[in-house]
PDB file of C-alpha atoms in Angstrom:
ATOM      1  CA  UNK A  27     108.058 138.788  91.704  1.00 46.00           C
ATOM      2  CA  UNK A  28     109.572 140.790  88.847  1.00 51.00           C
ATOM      3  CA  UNK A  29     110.975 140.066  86.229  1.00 48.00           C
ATOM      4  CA  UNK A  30     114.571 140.872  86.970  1.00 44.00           C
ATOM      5  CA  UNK A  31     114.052 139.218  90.544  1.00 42.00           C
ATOM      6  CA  UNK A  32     113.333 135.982  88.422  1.00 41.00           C
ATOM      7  CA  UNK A  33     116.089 136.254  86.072  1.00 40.00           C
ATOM      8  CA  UNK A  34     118.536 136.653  89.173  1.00 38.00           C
ATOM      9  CA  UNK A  35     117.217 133.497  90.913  1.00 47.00           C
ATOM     10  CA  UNK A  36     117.252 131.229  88.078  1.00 41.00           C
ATOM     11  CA  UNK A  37     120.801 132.186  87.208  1.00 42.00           C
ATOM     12  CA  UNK A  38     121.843 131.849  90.874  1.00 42.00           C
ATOM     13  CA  UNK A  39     119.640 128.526  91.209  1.00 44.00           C
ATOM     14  CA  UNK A  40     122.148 127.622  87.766  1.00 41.00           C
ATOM     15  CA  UNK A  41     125.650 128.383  89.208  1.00 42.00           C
ATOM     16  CA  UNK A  42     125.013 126.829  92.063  1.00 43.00           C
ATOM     17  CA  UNK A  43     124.067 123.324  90.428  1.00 41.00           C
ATOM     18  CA  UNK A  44     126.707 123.504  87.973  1.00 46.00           C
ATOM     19  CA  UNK A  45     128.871 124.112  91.165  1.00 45.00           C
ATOM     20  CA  UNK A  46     127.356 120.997  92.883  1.00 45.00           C
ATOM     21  CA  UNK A  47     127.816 118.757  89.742  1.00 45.00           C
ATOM     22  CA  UNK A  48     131.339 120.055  88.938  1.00 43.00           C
ATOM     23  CA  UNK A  49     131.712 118.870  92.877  1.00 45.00           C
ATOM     24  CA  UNK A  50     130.318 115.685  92.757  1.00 43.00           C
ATOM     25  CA  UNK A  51     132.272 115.048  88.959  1.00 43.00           C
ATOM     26  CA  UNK A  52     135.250 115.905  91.053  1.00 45.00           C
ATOM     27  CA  UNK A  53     134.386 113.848  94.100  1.00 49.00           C
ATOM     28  CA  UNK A  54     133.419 110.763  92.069  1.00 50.00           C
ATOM     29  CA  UNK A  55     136.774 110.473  90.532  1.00 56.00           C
ATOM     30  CA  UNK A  56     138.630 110.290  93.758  1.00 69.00           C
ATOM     31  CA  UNK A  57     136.037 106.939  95.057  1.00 85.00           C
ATOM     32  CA  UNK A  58     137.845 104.296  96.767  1.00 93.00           C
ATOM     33  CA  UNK A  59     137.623 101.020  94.606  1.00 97.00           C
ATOM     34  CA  UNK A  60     134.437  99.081  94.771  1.00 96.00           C
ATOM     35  CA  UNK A  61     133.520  95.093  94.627  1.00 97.00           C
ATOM     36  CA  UNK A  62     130.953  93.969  93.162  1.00 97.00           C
ATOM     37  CA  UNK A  63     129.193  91.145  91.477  1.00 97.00           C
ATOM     38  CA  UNK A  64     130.792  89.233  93.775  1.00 98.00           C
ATOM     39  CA  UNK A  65     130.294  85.301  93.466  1.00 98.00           C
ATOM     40  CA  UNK A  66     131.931  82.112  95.493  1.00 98.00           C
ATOM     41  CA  UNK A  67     131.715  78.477  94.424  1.00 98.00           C
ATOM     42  CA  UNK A  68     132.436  75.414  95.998  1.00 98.00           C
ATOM     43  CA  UNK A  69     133.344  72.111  94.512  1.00 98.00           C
ATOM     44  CA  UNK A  70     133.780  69.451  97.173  1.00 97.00           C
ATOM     45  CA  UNK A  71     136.628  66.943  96.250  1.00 97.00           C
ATOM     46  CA  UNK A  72     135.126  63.434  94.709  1.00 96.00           C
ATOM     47  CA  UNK A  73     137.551  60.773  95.389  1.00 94.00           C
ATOM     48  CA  UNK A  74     140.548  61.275  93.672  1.00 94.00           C
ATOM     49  CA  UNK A  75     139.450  64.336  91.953  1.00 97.00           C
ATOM     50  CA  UNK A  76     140.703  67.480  93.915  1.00 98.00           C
ATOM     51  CA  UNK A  77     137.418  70.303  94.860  1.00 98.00           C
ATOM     52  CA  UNK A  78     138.306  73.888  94.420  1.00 98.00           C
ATOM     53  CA  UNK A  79     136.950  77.275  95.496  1.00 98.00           C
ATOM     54  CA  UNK A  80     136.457  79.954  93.102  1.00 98.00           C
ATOM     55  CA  UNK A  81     135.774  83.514  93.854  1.00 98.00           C
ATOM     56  CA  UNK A  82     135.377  86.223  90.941  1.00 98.00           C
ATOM     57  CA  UNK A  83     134.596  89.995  91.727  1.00 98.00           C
ATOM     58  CA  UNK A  84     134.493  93.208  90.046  1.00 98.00           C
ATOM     59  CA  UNK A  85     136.390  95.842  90.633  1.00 98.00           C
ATOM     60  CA  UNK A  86     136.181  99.254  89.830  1.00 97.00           C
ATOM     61  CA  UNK A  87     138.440 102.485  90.612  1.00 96.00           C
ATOM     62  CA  UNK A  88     138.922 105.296  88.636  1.00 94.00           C
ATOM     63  CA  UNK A  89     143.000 105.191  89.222  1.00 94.00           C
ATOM     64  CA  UNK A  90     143.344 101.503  88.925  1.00 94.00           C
ATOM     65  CA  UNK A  91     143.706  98.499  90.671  1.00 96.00           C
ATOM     66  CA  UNK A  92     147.282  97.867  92.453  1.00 96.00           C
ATOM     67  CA  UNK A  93     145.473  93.965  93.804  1.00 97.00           C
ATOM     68  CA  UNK A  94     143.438  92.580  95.437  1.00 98.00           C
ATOM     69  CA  UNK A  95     143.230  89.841  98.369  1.00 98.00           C
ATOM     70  CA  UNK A  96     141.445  87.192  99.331  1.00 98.00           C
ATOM     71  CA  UNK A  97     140.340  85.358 102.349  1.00 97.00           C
ATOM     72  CA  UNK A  98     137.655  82.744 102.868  1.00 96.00           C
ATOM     73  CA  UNK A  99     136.569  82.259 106.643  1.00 95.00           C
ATOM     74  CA  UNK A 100     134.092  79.860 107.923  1.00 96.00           C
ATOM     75  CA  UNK A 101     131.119  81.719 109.953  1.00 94.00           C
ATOM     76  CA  UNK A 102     131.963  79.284 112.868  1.00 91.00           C
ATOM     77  CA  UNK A 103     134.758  80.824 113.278  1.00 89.00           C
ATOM     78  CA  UNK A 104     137.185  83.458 115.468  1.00 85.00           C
ATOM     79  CA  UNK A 105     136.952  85.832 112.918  1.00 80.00           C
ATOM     80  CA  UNK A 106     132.864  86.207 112.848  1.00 82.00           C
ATOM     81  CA  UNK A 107     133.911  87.469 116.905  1.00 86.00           C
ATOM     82  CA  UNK A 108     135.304  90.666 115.692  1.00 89.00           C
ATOM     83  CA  UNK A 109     135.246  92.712 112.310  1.00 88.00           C
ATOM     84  CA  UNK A 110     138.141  91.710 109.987  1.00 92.00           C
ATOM     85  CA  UNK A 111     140.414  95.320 109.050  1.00 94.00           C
ATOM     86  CA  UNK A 112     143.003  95.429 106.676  1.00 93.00           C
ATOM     87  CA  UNK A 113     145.795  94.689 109.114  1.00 94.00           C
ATOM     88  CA  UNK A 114     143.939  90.997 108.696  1.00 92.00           C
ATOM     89  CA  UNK A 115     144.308  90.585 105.207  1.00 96.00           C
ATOM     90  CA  UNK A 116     148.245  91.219 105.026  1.00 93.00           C
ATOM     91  CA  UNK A 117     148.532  87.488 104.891  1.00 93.00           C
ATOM     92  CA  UNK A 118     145.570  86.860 102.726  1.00 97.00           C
ATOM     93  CA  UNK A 119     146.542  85.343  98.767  1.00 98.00           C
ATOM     94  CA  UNK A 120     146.206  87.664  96.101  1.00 98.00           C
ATOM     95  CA  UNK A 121     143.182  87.472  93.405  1.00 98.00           C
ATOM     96  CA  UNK A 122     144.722  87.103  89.548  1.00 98.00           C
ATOM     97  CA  UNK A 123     143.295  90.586  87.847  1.00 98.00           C
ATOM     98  CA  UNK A 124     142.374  91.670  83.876  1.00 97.00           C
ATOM     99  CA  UNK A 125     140.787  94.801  82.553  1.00 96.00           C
ATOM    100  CA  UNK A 126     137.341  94.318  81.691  1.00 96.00           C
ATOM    101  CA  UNK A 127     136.378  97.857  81.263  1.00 89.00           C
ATOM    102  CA  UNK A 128     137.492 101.274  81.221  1.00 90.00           C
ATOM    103  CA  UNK A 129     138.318 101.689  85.165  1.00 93.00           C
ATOM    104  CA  UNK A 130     137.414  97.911  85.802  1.00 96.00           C
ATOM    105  CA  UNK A 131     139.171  94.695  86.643  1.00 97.00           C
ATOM    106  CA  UNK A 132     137.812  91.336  86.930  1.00 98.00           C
ATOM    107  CA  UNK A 133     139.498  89.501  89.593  1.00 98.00           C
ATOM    108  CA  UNK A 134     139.693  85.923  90.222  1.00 98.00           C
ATOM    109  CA  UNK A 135     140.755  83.855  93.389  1.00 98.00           C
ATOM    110  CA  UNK A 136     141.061  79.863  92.342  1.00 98.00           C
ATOM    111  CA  UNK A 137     142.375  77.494  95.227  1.00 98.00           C
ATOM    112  CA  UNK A 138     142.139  73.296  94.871  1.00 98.00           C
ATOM    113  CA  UNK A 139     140.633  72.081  98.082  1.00 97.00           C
ATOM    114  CA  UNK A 140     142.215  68.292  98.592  1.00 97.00           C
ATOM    115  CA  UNK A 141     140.537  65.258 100.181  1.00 96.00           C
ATOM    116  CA  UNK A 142     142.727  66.419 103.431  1.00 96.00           C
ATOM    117  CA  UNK A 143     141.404  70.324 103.269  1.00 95.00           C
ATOM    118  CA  UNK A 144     137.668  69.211 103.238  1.00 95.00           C
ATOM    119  CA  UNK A 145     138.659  66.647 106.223  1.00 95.00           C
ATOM    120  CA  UNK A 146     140.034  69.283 108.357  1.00 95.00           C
ATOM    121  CA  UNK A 147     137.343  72.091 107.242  1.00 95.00           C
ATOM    122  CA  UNK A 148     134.596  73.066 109.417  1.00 95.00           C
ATOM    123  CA  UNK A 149     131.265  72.335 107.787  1.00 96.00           C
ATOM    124  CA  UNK A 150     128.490  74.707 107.352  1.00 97.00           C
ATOM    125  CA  UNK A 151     128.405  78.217 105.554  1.00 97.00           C
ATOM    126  CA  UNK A 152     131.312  80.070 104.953  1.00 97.00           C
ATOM    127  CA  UNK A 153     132.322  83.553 103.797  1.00 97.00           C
ATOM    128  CA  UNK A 154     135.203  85.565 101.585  1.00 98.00           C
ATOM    129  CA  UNK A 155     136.254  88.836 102.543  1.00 97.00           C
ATOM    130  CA  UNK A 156     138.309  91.096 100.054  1.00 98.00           C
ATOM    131  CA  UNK A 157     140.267  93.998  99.967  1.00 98.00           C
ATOM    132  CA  UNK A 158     140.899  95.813  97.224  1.00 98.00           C
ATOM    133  CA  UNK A 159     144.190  98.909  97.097  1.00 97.00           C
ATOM    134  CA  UNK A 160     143.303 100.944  94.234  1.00 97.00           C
ATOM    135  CA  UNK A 161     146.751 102.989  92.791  1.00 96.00           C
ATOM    136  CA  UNK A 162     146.096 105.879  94.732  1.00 96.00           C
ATOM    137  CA  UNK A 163     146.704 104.296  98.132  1.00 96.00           C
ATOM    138  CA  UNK A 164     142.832 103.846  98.807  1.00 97.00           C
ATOM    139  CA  UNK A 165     141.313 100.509  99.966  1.00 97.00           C
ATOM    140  CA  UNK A 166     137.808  98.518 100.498  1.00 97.00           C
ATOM    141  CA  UNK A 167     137.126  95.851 102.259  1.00 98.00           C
ATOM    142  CA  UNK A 168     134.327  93.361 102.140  1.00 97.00           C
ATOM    143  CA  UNK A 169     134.435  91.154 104.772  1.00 96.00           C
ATOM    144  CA  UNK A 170     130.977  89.275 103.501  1.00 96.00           C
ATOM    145  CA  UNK A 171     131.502  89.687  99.488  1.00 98.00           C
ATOM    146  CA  UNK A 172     130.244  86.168  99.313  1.00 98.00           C
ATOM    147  CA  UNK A 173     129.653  82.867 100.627  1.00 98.00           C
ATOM    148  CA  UNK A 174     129.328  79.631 100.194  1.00 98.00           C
ATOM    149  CA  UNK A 175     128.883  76.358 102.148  1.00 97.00           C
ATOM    150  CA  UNK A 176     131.007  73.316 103.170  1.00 96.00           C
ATOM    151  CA  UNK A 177     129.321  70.208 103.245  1.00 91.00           C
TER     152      UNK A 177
END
């Protein structure tokens, strides 16, 4: 191969991975917002003492985080019959957000589970689903992001 037949192709071979990076730059700023780090735990009440559930996630989305929901499920139930959409989570309680990084929010979801709740709560594992709206109209949902068990 000559010379000038080399030059060409390495210069072509160059434009067209700058063009692929400046692609995937532009591409990765537009990502919906993503969970993760996702963690559920489960106090059972103790007498008088109230339990609680607590459910933290990550968030991350380059143009911000309008909220994000919440909705525990046990796997015993109706919903583990079908696959939760968004439409399902209109009703679901909204997480409490902060920054914890440039495009990140840490999210938590903090509910006191009475003597009563844990009477009338199925037993066995259970799972929360979230959906997060980032400020440009895009949304994830995780219908598993954790779980945790009723006993």
């Amino acid at each position: 191969m000559s010379r000038r037949a080399v030059v060409l192709s390495v210069t072509a071979a160059v434009a067209v991975l700058g063009g692929a990076g400046a692609f995937a730059l532009a591409y990765a700023g537009e990502q919906p917002p993503t969970p993760a780090q996702s963690t559920a735990r489960y106090t059972a009440p103790d007498g008088d003492r109230d339990g609680s559930l607590v459910f933290t996630t990550d968030v991350t989305a380059s143009s911000g985080i309008r909220h994000v929901k919440v909705l525990a499920w046990p796997t015993d139930s109706p919903v583990a019959d079908k696959e939760l959409t968004t439409k399902d989570m209109a009703g679901a309680e909204p997480a409490t957000c902060a920054p914890s990084g440039e495009d990140t929010v840490r999210c938590t979801y903090t509910v006191a589970v009475t003597g009563a709740d844990a009477a009338e709560s199925p037993r066995g594992p259970w799972h929360v689903a979230v959906l997060a709206r980032a400020d440009d109209g895009s949304t994830t949902l995780d219908p598993k992001a954790a779980r945790f068990t009723v006993e």
